Structures are given as structure tokens and as C-alpha cells.
PDB file of C-alpha atoms and ligand atoms in Angstrom:
ATOM      1  CA  MET M   9      82.369 101.966 121.505  1.00 91.00           C
ATOM      2  CA  LYS M  10      84.518 102.982 118.549  1.00 98.00           C
ATOM      3  CA  ASN M  11      83.215 103.634 115.034  1.00 98.00           C
ATOM      4  CA  VAL M  12      84.919 101.665 112.272  1.00 99.00           C
ATOM      5  CA  LEU M  13      84.648 102.223 108.512  1.00 98.00           C
ATOM      6  CA  ILE M  14      85.692  99.270 106.353  1.00 98.00           C
ATOM      7  CA  THR M  15      85.735  99.874 102.603  1.00 98.00           C
ATOM      8  CA  GLY M  16      85.066  96.904 100.341  1.00 98.00           C
ATOM      9  CA  SER M  17      83.294  94.880 102.983  1.00 98.00           C
ATOM     10  CA  SER M  18      80.481  93.443 100.865  1.00 98.00           C
ATOM     11  CA  SER M  19      82.555  90.292 100.332  1.00 97.00           C
ATOM     12  CA  GLY M  20      85.829  88.521 101.053  1.00 98.00           C
ATOM     13  CA  ILE M  21      88.290  89.818 103.653  1.00 98.00           C
ATOM     14  CA  GLY M  22      86.339  93.007 104.383  1.00 98.00           C
ATOM     15  CA  LYS M  23      83.083  91.155 105.009  1.00 98.00           C
ATOM     16  CA  ILE M  24      84.688  88.730 107.457  1.00 98.00           C
ATOM     17  CA  ALA M  25      86.527  91.610 109.169  1.00 98.00           C
ATOM     18  CA  ALA M  26      83.228  93.489 109.538  1.00 98.00           C
ATOM     19  CA  GLU M  27      81.576  90.444 111.109  1.00 98.00           C
ATOM     20  CA  LYS M  28      84.512  89.930 113.475  1.00 98.00           C
ATOM     21  CA  LEU M  29      84.648  93.558 114.613  1.00 98.00           C
ATOM     22  CA  LYS M  30      80.863  93.746 115.075  1.00 98.00           C
ATOM     23  CA  ALA M  31      81.066  90.621 117.252  1.00 98.00           C
ATOM     24  CA  GLU M  32      83.772  92.400 119.289  1.00 98.00           C
ATOM     25  CA  GLY M  33      81.351  95.259 119.937  1.00 98.00           C
ATOM     26  CA  TYR M  34      82.630  97.845 117.433  1.00 98.00           C
ATOM     27  CA  ASN M  35      80.131  99.949 115.464  1.00 98.00           C
ATOM     28  CA  VAL M  36      80.941  99.104 111.865  1.00 98.00           C
ATOM     29  CA  PHE M  37      80.061 100.923 108.628  1.00 98.00           C
ATOM     30  CA  GLN M  38      80.548  98.915 105.449  1.00 98.00           C
ATOM     31  CA  THR M  39      80.876  99.797 101.757  1.00 98.00           C
ATOM     32  CA  GLY M  40      81.028  97.797  98.557  1.00 98.00           C
ATOM     33  CA  ARG M  41      80.122  97.934  94.892  1.00 97.00           C
ATOM     34  CA  LYS M  42      77.090  95.669  95.365  1.00 96.00           C
ATOM     35  CA  LYS M  43      73.760  97.063  96.499  1.00 97.00           C
ATOM     36  CA  LEU M  44      72.965  95.361  99.810  1.00 96.00           C
ATOM     37  CA  ASP M  45      70.043  95.927 102.099  1.00 95.00           C
ATOM     38  CA  ILE M  46      71.950  95.864 105.387  1.00 95.00           C
ATOM     39  CA  GLU M  47      72.293  98.372 108.187  1.00 96.00           C
ATOM     40  CA  ASN M  48      75.205 100.837 108.060  1.00 98.00           C
ATOM     41  CA  TYR M  49      76.129 100.127 104.445  1.00 98.00           C
ATOM     42  CA  LEU M  50      76.612 102.237 101.318  1.00 98.00           C
ATOM     43  CA  SER M  51      77.121 101.011  97.780  1.00 98.00           C
ATOM     44  CA  ILE M  52      79.812 103.234  96.276  1.00 98.00           C
ATOM     45  CA  ASP M  53      82.223 103.100  93.341  1.00 98.00           C
ATOM     46  CA  LEU M  54      85.694 104.063  94.514  1.00 98.00           C
ATOM     47  CA  SER M  55      87.180 104.085  91.017  1.00 98.00           C
ATOM     48  CA  ASP M  56      86.101 107.748  90.997  1.00 98.00           C
ATOM     49  CA  PRO M  57      87.720 109.532  93.993  1.00 98.00           C
ATOM     50  CA  LYS M  58      85.023 112.236  93.829  1.00 98.00           C
ATOM     51  CA  ASN M  59      82.617 109.625  95.244  1.00 98.00           C
ATOM     52  CA  VAL M  60      84.696 109.674  98.430  1.00 98.00           C
ATOM     53  CA  ASN M  61      83.099 113.019  99.363  1.00 98.00           C
ATOM     54  CA  LYS M  62      79.685 111.400  99.037  1.00 98.00           C
ATOM     55  CA  LEU M  63      80.799 108.442 101.180  1.00 98.00           C
ATOM     56  CA  TYR M  64      82.346 110.624 103.880  1.00 98.00           C
ATOM     57  CA  ASN M  65      79.324 112.955 104.110  1.00 98.00           C
ATOM     58  CA  TYR M  66      76.884 110.039 104.176  1.00 98.00           C
ATOM     59  CA  VAL M  67      78.815 108.266 106.948  1.00 98.00           C
ATOM     60  CA  LYS M  68      79.140 111.443 108.998  1.00 98.00           C
ATOM     61  CA  GLU M  69      75.413 112.214 108.779  1.00 98.00           C
ATOM     62  CA  ASN M  70      74.033 108.699 109.186  1.00 98.00           C
ATOM     63  CA  PHE M  71      76.592 106.905 111.342  1.00 98.00           C
ATOM     64  CA  GLY M  72      79.017 109.317 112.966  1.00 98.00           C
ATOM     65  CA  GLU M  73      82.683 110.277 112.928  1.00 98.00           C
ATOM     66  CA  ILE M  74      85.266 107.607 112.215  1.00 98.00           C
ATOM     67  CA  ASP M  75      87.735 106.433 114.881  1.00 98.00           C
ATOM     68  CA  ILE M  76      89.117 103.517 112.907  1.00 99.00           C
ATOM     69  CA  LEU M  77      89.523 103.278 109.129  1.00 99.00           C
ATOM     70  CA  ILE M  78      90.219 100.042 107.287  1.00 99.00           C
ATOM     71  CA  ASN M  79      91.308 100.824 103.712  1.00 99.00           C
ATOM     72  CA  ASN M  80      90.422  97.476 102.200  1.00 98.00           C
ATOM     73  CA  ALA M  81      88.550  97.800  98.881  1.00 98.00           C
ATOM     74  CA  GLY M  82      90.657  96.787  95.939  1.00 98.00           C
ATOM     75  CA  GLU M  83      90.746  95.090  92.577  1.00 97.00           C
ATOM     76  CA  TYR M  84      93.315  92.682  91.211  1.00 96.00           C
ATOM     77  CA  LEU M  85      94.452  93.012  87.626  1.00 95.00           C
ATOM     78  CA  TYR M  86      96.622  90.516  85.793  1.00 94.00           C
ATOM     79  CA  SER M  87      97.772  92.097  82.547  1.00 95.00           C
ATOM     80  CA  PRO M  88     101.058  92.649  80.728  1.00 97.00           C
ATOM     81  CA  ILE M  89     101.963  96.336  80.691  1.00 97.00           C
ATOM     82  CA  ASP M  90     101.709  96.629  76.904  1.00 97.00           C
ATOM     83  CA  LYS M  91      98.020  95.659  77.083  1.00 97.00           C
ATOM     84  CA  MET M  92      97.124  98.347  79.599  1.00 96.00           C
ATOM     85  CA  LYS M  93      94.937 101.318  78.615  1.00 97.00           C
ATOM     86  CA  LEU M  94      95.282 104.670  80.374  1.00 98.00           C
ATOM     87  CA  ASP M  95      91.634 104.787  81.529  1.00 97.00           C
ATOM     88  CA  GLU M  96      91.870 101.378  83.174  1.00 97.00           C
ATOM     89  CA  THR M  97      95.230 102.230  84.745  1.00 98.00           C
ATOM     90  CA  ILE M  98      93.750 105.335  86.365  1.00 98.00           C
ATOM     91  CA  LYS M  99      90.626 103.494  87.536  1.00 98.00           C
ATOM     92  CA  ILE M 100      92.597 100.730  89.262  1.00 98.00           C
ATOM     93  CA  PHE M 101      94.954 103.218  90.915  1.00 98.00           C
ATOM     94  CA  ASN M 102      91.951 105.225  92.063  1.00 98.00           C
ATOM     95  CA  SER M 103      90.131 102.194  93.502  1.00 98.00           C
ATOM     96  CA  ASN M 104      93.140 100.647  95.195  1.00 98.00           C
ATOM     97  CA  PHE M 105      94.944 103.735  96.461  1.00 98.00           C
ATOM     98  CA  ILE M 106      93.911 107.303  95.537  1.00 98.00           C
ATOM     99  CA  SER M 107      90.357 107.041  96.908  1.00 98.00           C
ATOM    100  CA  HIS M 108      91.726 105.598 100.140  1.00 98.00           C
ATOM    101  CA  TYR M 109      94.406 108.269 100.393  1.00 98.00           C
ATOM    102  CA  TYR M 110      91.702 110.900 100.018  1.00 98.00           C
ATOM    103  CA  LEU M 111      89.319 109.149 102.440  1.00 98.00           C
ATOM    104  CA  THR M 112      92.127 109.018 105.002  1.00 99.00           C
ATOM    105  CA  SER M 113      92.681 112.760 104.596  1.00 98.00           C
ATOM    106  CA  LEU M 114      88.998 113.344 105.432  1.00 98.00           C
ATOM    107  CA  VAL M 115      88.925 111.196 108.582  1.00 98.00           C
ATOM    108  CA  VAL M 116      92.256 112.319 110.054  1.00 98.00           C
ATOM    109  CA  PRO M 117      91.108 115.777 111.326  1.00 98.00           C
ATOM    110  CA  TYR M 118      88.584 114.167 113.725  1.00 98.00           C
ATOM    111  CA  MET M 119      91.175 111.605 114.850  1.00 98.00           C
ATOM    112  CA  LYS M 120      93.650 114.414 115.557  1.00 98.00           C
ATOM    113  CA  GLN M 121      91.022 116.293 117.543  1.00 98.00           C
ATOM    114  CA  LYS M 122      90.192 113.166 119.584  1.00 98.00           C
ATOM    115  CA  LYS M 123      93.865 112.234 119.953  1.00 98.00           C
ATOM    116  CA  PHE M 124      92.983 108.699 118.886  1.00 98.00           C
ATOM    117  CA  GLY M 125      92.918 106.919 115.563  1.00 98.00           C
ATOM    118  CA  ARG M 126      93.716 103.626 113.914  1.00 98.00           C
ATOM    119  CA  ILE M 127      94.219 103.190 110.183  1.00 99.00           C
ATOM    120  CA  VAL M 128      94.872  99.789 108.610  1.00 99.00           C
ATOM    121  CA  ASN M 129      95.570  99.400 104.900  1.00 98.00           C
ATOM    122  CA  ILE M 130      95.064  96.068 103.172  1.00 98.00           C
ATOM    123  CA  ALA M 131      98.005  96.011 100.780  1.00 98.00           C
ATOM    124  CA  SER M 132      99.401  92.811  99.241  1.00 98.00           C
ATOM    125  CA  ILE M 133     102.552  90.764  99.011  1.00 98.00           C
ATOM    126  CA  SER M 134     102.417  91.742  95.312  1.00 97.00           C
ATOM    127  CA  GLY M 135     103.467  95.172  96.562  1.00 98.00           C
ATOM    128  CA  VAL M 136     106.220  93.710  98.760  1.00 98.00           C
ATOM    129  CA  VAL M 137     107.771  91.506  96.090  1.00 97.00           C
ATOM    130  CA  GLY M 138     107.194  91.865  92.350  1.00 95.00           C
ATOM    131  CA  GLU M 139     104.545  89.970  90.412  1.00 94.00           C
ATOM    132  CA  ALA M 140     105.058  89.557  86.685  1.00 95.00           C
ATOM    133  CA  ASN M 141     102.040  90.821  84.703  1.00 96.00           C
ATOM    134  CA  ALA M 142     100.581  92.515  87.758  1.00 96.00           C
ATOM    135  CA  SER M 143     102.828  95.604  87.807  1.00 98.00           C
ATOM    136  CA  LEU M 144      99.921  98.017  88.143  1.00 98.00           C
ATOM    137  CA  TYR M 145      98.308  96.097  91.023  1.00 98.00           C
ATOM    138  CA  SER M 146     101.723  95.775  92.680  1.00 98.00           C
ATOM    139  CA  ALA M 147     102.330  99.529  92.338  1.00 98.00           C
ATOM    140  CA  THR M 148      98.922 100.389  93.836  1.00 98.00           C
ATOM    141  CA  LYS M 149      99.722  98.231  96.866  1.00 98.00           C
ATOM    142  CA  SER M 150     103.342  99.295  97.440  1.00 98.00           C
ATOM    143  CA  ALA M 151     102.077 102.889  97.487  1.00 98.00           C
ATOM    144  CA  TYR M 152     100.673 102.094 100.936  1.00 98.00           C
ATOM    145  CA  PHE M 153     104.117 101.476 102.417  1.00 98.00           C
ATOM    146  CA  GLY M 154     105.512 104.982 101.828  1.00 98.00           C
ATOM    147  CA  PHE M 155     102.112 106.422 102.711  1.00 98.00           C
ATOM    148  CA  SER M 156     101.992 104.548 106.033  1.00 98.00           C
ATOM    149  CA  LYS M 157     105.536 105.369 107.104  1.00 98.00           C
ATOM    150  CA  SER M 158     105.138 109.059 106.299  1.00 98.00           C
ATOM    151  CA  LEU M 159     101.714 109.361 107.905  1.00 98.00           C
ATOM    152  CA  ALA M 160     102.872 107.395 110.956  1.00 98.00           C
ATOM    153  CA  LEU M 161     105.502 110.087 111.536  1.00 98.00           C
ATOM    154  CA  GLU M 162     103.060 112.922 110.841  1.00 98.00           C
ATOM    155  CA  LEU M 163     100.420 111.585 113.242  1.00 98.00           C
ATOM    156  CA  ALA M 164     102.522 109.875 115.918  1.00 98.00           C
ATOM    157  CA  GLU M 165     101.974 112.562 118.541  1.00 98.00           C
ATOM    158  CA  TYR M 166      98.203 112.287 118.156  1.00 98.00           C
ATOM    159  CA  ASN M 167      97.992 108.611 119.231  1.00 98.00           C
ATOM    160  CA  ILE M 168      97.058 107.710 115.671  1.00 98.00           C
ATOM    161  CA  THR M 169      98.658 104.595 114.191  1.00 98.00           C
ATOM    162  CA  ILE M 170      98.718 103.560 110.558  1.00 98.00           C
ATOM    163  CA  ASN M 171      99.850 100.147 109.397  1.00 98.00           C
ATOM    164  CA  SER M 172      99.491  97.841 106.425  1.00 98.00           C
ATOM    165  CA  ILE M 173      98.718  94.159 106.194  1.00 98.00           C
ATOM    166  CA  SER M 174     100.008  92.380 103.097  1.00 98.00           C
ATOM    167  CA  PRO M 175      98.111  89.162 102.525  1.00 98.00           C
ATOM    168  CA  GLY M 176      99.398  86.386 100.328  1.00 97.00           C
ATOM    169  CA  TRP M 177      96.773  84.395  98.435  1.00 97.00           C
ATOM    170  CA  VAL M 178      93.509  84.420 100.395  1.00 97.00           C
ATOM    171  CA  GLU M 179      90.546  82.377  99.238  1.00 93.00           C
ATOM    172  CA  THR M 180      87.972  85.060  98.392  1.00 95.00           C
ATOM    173  CA  PRO M 181      85.836  86.006  95.365  1.00 93.00           C
ATOM    174  CA  LEU M 182      88.850  88.041  94.108  1.00 94.00           C
ATOM    175  CA  THR M 183      91.045  84.923  94.073  1.00 94.00           C
ATOM    176  CA  ASN M 184      88.274  82.787  92.595  1.00 93.00           C
ATOM    177  CA  ALA M 185      87.935  85.284  89.745  1.00 93.00           C
ATOM    178  CA  ALA M 186      91.707  85.458  89.175  1.00 92.00           C
ATOM    179  CA  LEU M 187      92.535  81.735  89.258  1.00 93.00           C
ATOM    180  CA  ASN M 188      90.833  78.670  87.815  1.00 95.00           C
ATOM    181  CA  GLU M 189      91.010  75.344  89.715  1.00 95.00           C
ATOM    182  CA  GLN M 190      94.204  74.250  87.915  1.00 96.00           C
ATOM    183  CA  GLU M 191      95.886  77.616  88.615  1.00 95.00           C
ATOM    184  CA  LYS M 192      94.834  77.395  92.259  1.00 95.00           C
ATOM    185  CA  MET M 193      96.594  74.040  92.602  1.00 95.00           C
ATOM    186  CA  GLU M 194      99.718  75.432  90.900  1.00 95.00           C
ATOM    187  CA  THR M 195      99.616  78.466  93.188  1.00 94.00           C
ATOM    188  CA  LEU M 196      99.361  76.360  96.342  1.00 95.00           C
ATOM    189  CA  ASP M 197     102.338  74.360  95.158  1.00 95.00           C
ATOM    190  CA  VAL M 198     104.597  77.409  95.648  1.00 95.00           C
ATOM    191  CA  VAL M 199     103.044  78.534  98.949  1.00 97.00           C
ATOM    192  CA  PRO M 200     105.310  77.133 101.732  1.00 97.00           C
ATOM    193  CA  GLN M 201     102.337  76.264 103.985  1.00 98.00           C
ATOM    194  CA  LYS M 202     100.490  74.720 100.961  1.00 97.00           C
ATOM    195  CA  ARG M 203      97.264  76.518 101.786  1.00 98.00           C
ATOM    196  CA  PHE M 204      95.367  79.718 101.184  1.00 98.00           C
ATOM    197  CA  VAL M 205      95.315  82.273 103.983  1.00 98.00           C
ATOM    198  CA  GLU M 206      91.827  82.415 105.502  1.00 98.00           C
ATOM    199  CA  PRO M 207      90.012  85.783 105.578  1.00 98.00           C
ATOM    200  CA  VAL M 208      89.537  85.368 109.344  1.00 98.00           C
ATOM    201  CA  GLU M 209      93.331  85.410 109.819  1.00 98.00           C
ATOM    202  CA  ILE M 210      93.424  88.893 108.258  1.00 98.00           C
ATOM    203  CA  ALA M 211      90.418  89.910 110.375  1.00 98.00           C
ATOM    204  CA  ASN M 212      92.202  88.772 113.545  1.00 98.00           C
ATOM    205  CA  LEU M 213      95.288  90.815 112.668  1.00 98.00           C
ATOM    206  CA  ILE M 214      93.126  93.872 111.987  1.00 99.00           C
ATOM    207  CA  LYS M 215      91.499  93.349 115.383  1.00 98.00           C
ATOM    208  CA  TYR M 216      94.921  93.295 117.021  1.00 98.00           C
ATOM    209  CA  LEU M 217      96.294  96.323 115.134  1.00 98.00           C
ATOM    210  CA  ILE M 218      93.333  98.484 116.165  1.00 98.00           C
ATOM    211  CA  SER M 219      93.515  97.363 119.800  1.00 98.00           C
ATOM    212  CA  ASP M 220      95.207  99.222 122.631  1.00 97.00           C
ATOM    213  CA  SER M 221      97.781  96.425 122.838  1.00 98.00           C
ATOM    214  CA  ALA M 222      99.135  97.497 119.421  1.00 98.00           C
ATOM    215  CA  LYS M 223      99.410 101.213 120.177  1.00 98.00           C
ATOM    216  CA  GLY M 224     103.189 101.142 119.695  1.00 98.00           C
ATOM    217  CA  ILE M 225     103.014  99.564 116.258  1.00 98.00           C
ATOM    218  CA  THR M 226     102.892 102.234 113.567  1.00 98.00           C
ATOM    219  CA  GLY M 227     104.245 102.737 110.054  1.00 98.00           C
ATOM    220  CA  GLN M 228     104.707  98.986 109.660  1.00 98.00           C
ATOM    221  CA  ASN M 229     103.730  96.408 107.105  1.00 98.00           C
ATOM    222  CA  ILE M 230     102.962  92.841 108.202  1.00 98.00           C
ATOM    223  CA  ASN M 231     103.045  90.073 105.615  1.00 98.00           C
ATOM    224  CA  LEU M 232     100.355  87.471 106.332  1.00 98.00           C
ATOM    225  CA  CYS M 233     101.194  85.143 103.511  1.00 98.00           C
ATOM    226  CA  ALA M 234     101.616  81.513 104.678  1.00 98.00           C
ATOM    227  CA  GLY M 235     105.360  81.905 104.098  1.00 97.00           C
ATOM    228  CA  LEU M 236     105.216  83.132 100.505  1.00 96.00           C
ATOM    229  CA  THR M 237     107.550  86.104 101.007  1.00 95.00           C
ATOM    230  CA  CYS M 238     110.201  84.148 102.954  1.00 95.00           C
ATOM    231  CA  GLY M 239     112.128  82.944  99.907  1.00 88.00           C
ATOM    232  CA  CYS M 240     112.292  79.577  98.204  1.00 78.00           C
TER     233      CYS M 240
HETATM  234  P1  NAD C 585      86.757  90.682  97.141  1.00 97.87           P
HETATM  235  O1  NAD C 585      86.631  90.824  95.660  1.00 97.87           O
HETATM  236  O2  NAD C 585      86.077  89.566  97.823  1.00 97.87           O
HETATM  237  O3  NAD C 585      86.334  92.026  97.866  1.00 97.87           O
HETATM  238  C1  NAD C 585      86.702  93.265  97.357  1.00 97.87           C
HETATM  239  C2  NAD C 585      85.819  94.308  97.977  1.00 97.87           C
HETATM  240  O4  NAD C 585      86.229  95.585  97.465  1.00 97.87           O
HETATM  241  C3  NAD C 585      84.344  94.141  97.596  1.00 97.87           C
HETATM  242  O5  NAD C 585      83.533  94.593  98.654  1.00 97.87           O
HETATM  243  C4  NAD C 585      84.201  95.065  96.399  1.00 97.87           C
HETATM  244  O6  NAD C 585      82.880  95.533  96.206  1.00 97.87           O
HETATM  245  C5  NAD C 585      85.131  96.201  96.815  1.00 97.87           C
HETATM  246  N1  NAD C 585      85.621  96.946  95.659  1.00 97.87           N
HETATM  247  C6  NAD C 585      86.490  96.531  94.720  1.00 97.87           C
HETATM  248  N2  NAD C 585      86.658  97.502  93.806  1.00 97.87           N
HETATM  249  C7  NAD C 585      85.876  98.539  94.182  1.00 97.87           C
HETATM  250  C8  NAD C 585      85.592  99.810  93.639  1.00 97.87           C
HETATM  251  N3  NAD C 585      86.146 100.228  92.490  1.00 97.87           N
HETATM  252  N4  NAD C 585      84.727 100.609  94.285  1.00 97.87           N
HETATM  253  C9  NAD C 585      84.159 100.209  95.431  1.00 97.87           C
HETATM  254  N5  NAD C 585      84.376  99.024  96.003  1.00 97.87           N
HETATM  255  C10 NAD C 585      85.222  98.192  95.371  1.00 97.87           C
HETATM  256  O7  NAD C 585      88.338  90.622  97.383  1.00 97.87           O
HETATM  257  P2  NAD C 585      89.237  90.379  98.675  1.00 97.87           P
HETATM  258  O8  NAD C 585      90.150  89.298  98.314  1.00 97.87           O
HETATM  259  O9  NAD C 585      88.425  90.304  99.891  1.00 97.87           O
HETATM  260  O10 NAD C 585      90.098  91.730  98.637  1.00 97.87           O
HETATM  261  C11 NAD C 585      90.107  92.673  99.695  1.00 97.87           C
HETATM  262  C12 NAD C 585      91.436  93.393  99.652  1.00 97.87           C
HETATM  263  O11 NAD C 585      92.483  92.457  99.899  1.00 97.87           O
HETATM  264  C13 NAD C 585      91.755  94.023  98.289  1.00 97.87           C
HETATM  265  O12 NAD C 585      92.337  95.289  98.468  1.00 97.87           O
HETATM  266  C14 NAD C 585      92.764  93.071  97.700  1.00 97.87           C
HETATM  267  O13 NAD C 585      93.630  93.704  96.787  1.00 97.87           O
HETATM  268  C15 NAD C 585      93.485  92.604  98.942  1.00 97.87           C
HETATM  269  N6  NAD C 585      94.205  91.359  98.788  1.00 97.87           N
HETATM  270  C16 NAD C 585      93.548  90.218  98.481  1.00 97.87           C
HETATM  271  C17 NAD C 585      94.278  89.056  98.318  1.00 97.87           C
HETATM  272  C18 NAD C 585      93.629  87.746  97.959  1.00 97.87           C
HETATM  273  O14 NAD C 585      94.337  86.762  97.694  1.00 97.87           O
HETATM  274  N7  NAD C 585      92.326  87.638  97.942  1.00 97.87           N
HETATM  275  C19 NAD C 585      95.662  89.065  98.469  1.00 97.87           C
HETATM  276  C20 NAD C 585      96.299  90.247  98.796  1.00 97.87           C
HETATM  277  C21 NAD C 585      95.560  91.397  98.953  1.00 97.87           C
END
């Protein structure tokens, strides 16, 4: 059975995806900021990309090589650009993209050798369309689109696919921290389906994208957003 590494799977989308893939018979390694006493888990701060070496070496020694990578960990930041500090800007870019870019570079050699690999990035519709006062978050997520298309071309002959999923608003701890109850109601008002996406919907799409049935899908982004990117 294939080995899967899901970053940021101590809560929210990643946690549900880990549960789903374990139930499907995959061997899953999870990471998160929280310290958790569960099997195949490492607490790691991805705001410093140097920690990625520690993560990769730990996983390789204690779990095995990675066949499937889900680049999921990420932080939302709502802030006007003139309030942003350089340190925070770098930390968010590191957490949301640079650490995952580097982690991908470490797992790809084994995938190339095995002539099999699946990489799924959890981006965001904020990277597909703009979001006022979330320009940094949006930039960290849209980075995945160029990354995926380029890497899809580079790795196509090795049976390695790389795709992104861009969720709209999903009800998770991230959303609960970003929006109060009033803001949640206002948000749902502009979502065409008038509902939050459920984490399990993202998990199901991950399951499909890593399956053999999706072997021809690479370099793509799929918006799973309850209609939010369709227009108004
Ligand atoms: P969440 O807060 O429930 O989970 C985030 C996970 O990432 C946690 O495990 C957390 O520990 C980990 N994480 C965050 N920053 C980290 C860091 N610096 N170092 C190590 N781990 C870190 O949030 P979620 O909603 O499940 O988000 C998962 C992904 O989905 C994120 O990349 C987020 O940007 C993306 N996303 C979420 C929504 C939404 O509405 N919730 C929408 C679009 C995209």
C-alpha cells in the first residue's frame, strides 16, 4: 500500500483527509503545529523551511519513502498591505509555499526512481481570484498554479502527477478563527450554494486525484468552492 504524507493534518481539511485515506488503506504520515500523541505524526513548524530537512529525515527513518504528498498546511492572513511587516510576510510565504516547494523537491527523486508519484497542493480560491486585504495569502496560494503546471511538464514521463485543489470557504478551525458568527452569515450570503464546503468534500477529491483513475490529470487546478468562483 502507498505511503502518503499530509502536512497540516492535525486539524481541519488535512485531518479529515488523513482519516479518509487511512480508511481507504493508505499508510498515512501526518504533521501539524500541535503536539499530538498519535502514530505516524510529527509536530513541526513549517514557517522555517530548514525544518523541512528534519521532517523529511524523520519520515524516511520512521515511516518510509513517500509515494504521495499532500501539501496542505497553511495559514490565512487578513491584513491590508500597509500593515504587513517583512518578518511576518516571509513566515507566511514559508509556511504556505516555500516549505512545501522544498519538501516536494526532497520527495520527487524517489518518485522518479519508482516511476510513480502523486502530489496534491491545497491552494485556495483566494489565489484564483483576488481577495482584498488578503494579498499575501492570495499570492502564496497562486504560487501553486505555476509550480504545478511547470512540475507537471517536468515529471510527466515519470508517471508523477501534480495538481491543486482550490477550496472556497470550508468550515474548519482556520475559518472559525478568521470569521465571527456575523461574518460567517455575510460570507454565506455571497456563496451561490449558501453553504460552507465540507472538509470531506476536499478529502474525496484528494482521494480521486491520487487514484489510478486520475492518472491523466496533471498540472490542473480544481476549484471546490460551492460556486464562489463562477461569477455573480
Ligand atoms: P486548519 O487551521 O484547521 O489546519 C491547518 C493545518 O496546517 C493545521 O494542522 C496546522 O497545524 C497546520 N499549519 C498551519 N501553519 C503551520 C506552520 N507554520 N507550520 C506547520 N503546520 C502549520 O485549516 P484548514 O482550513 O484545514 O486549512 C488547510 C489548508 O486549506 C490551508 O492551506 C488553507 O490555506 C487551505 N484552505 C482553507 C480554506 C478554508 O476555508 N478553511 C479555504 C481555502 C484553502
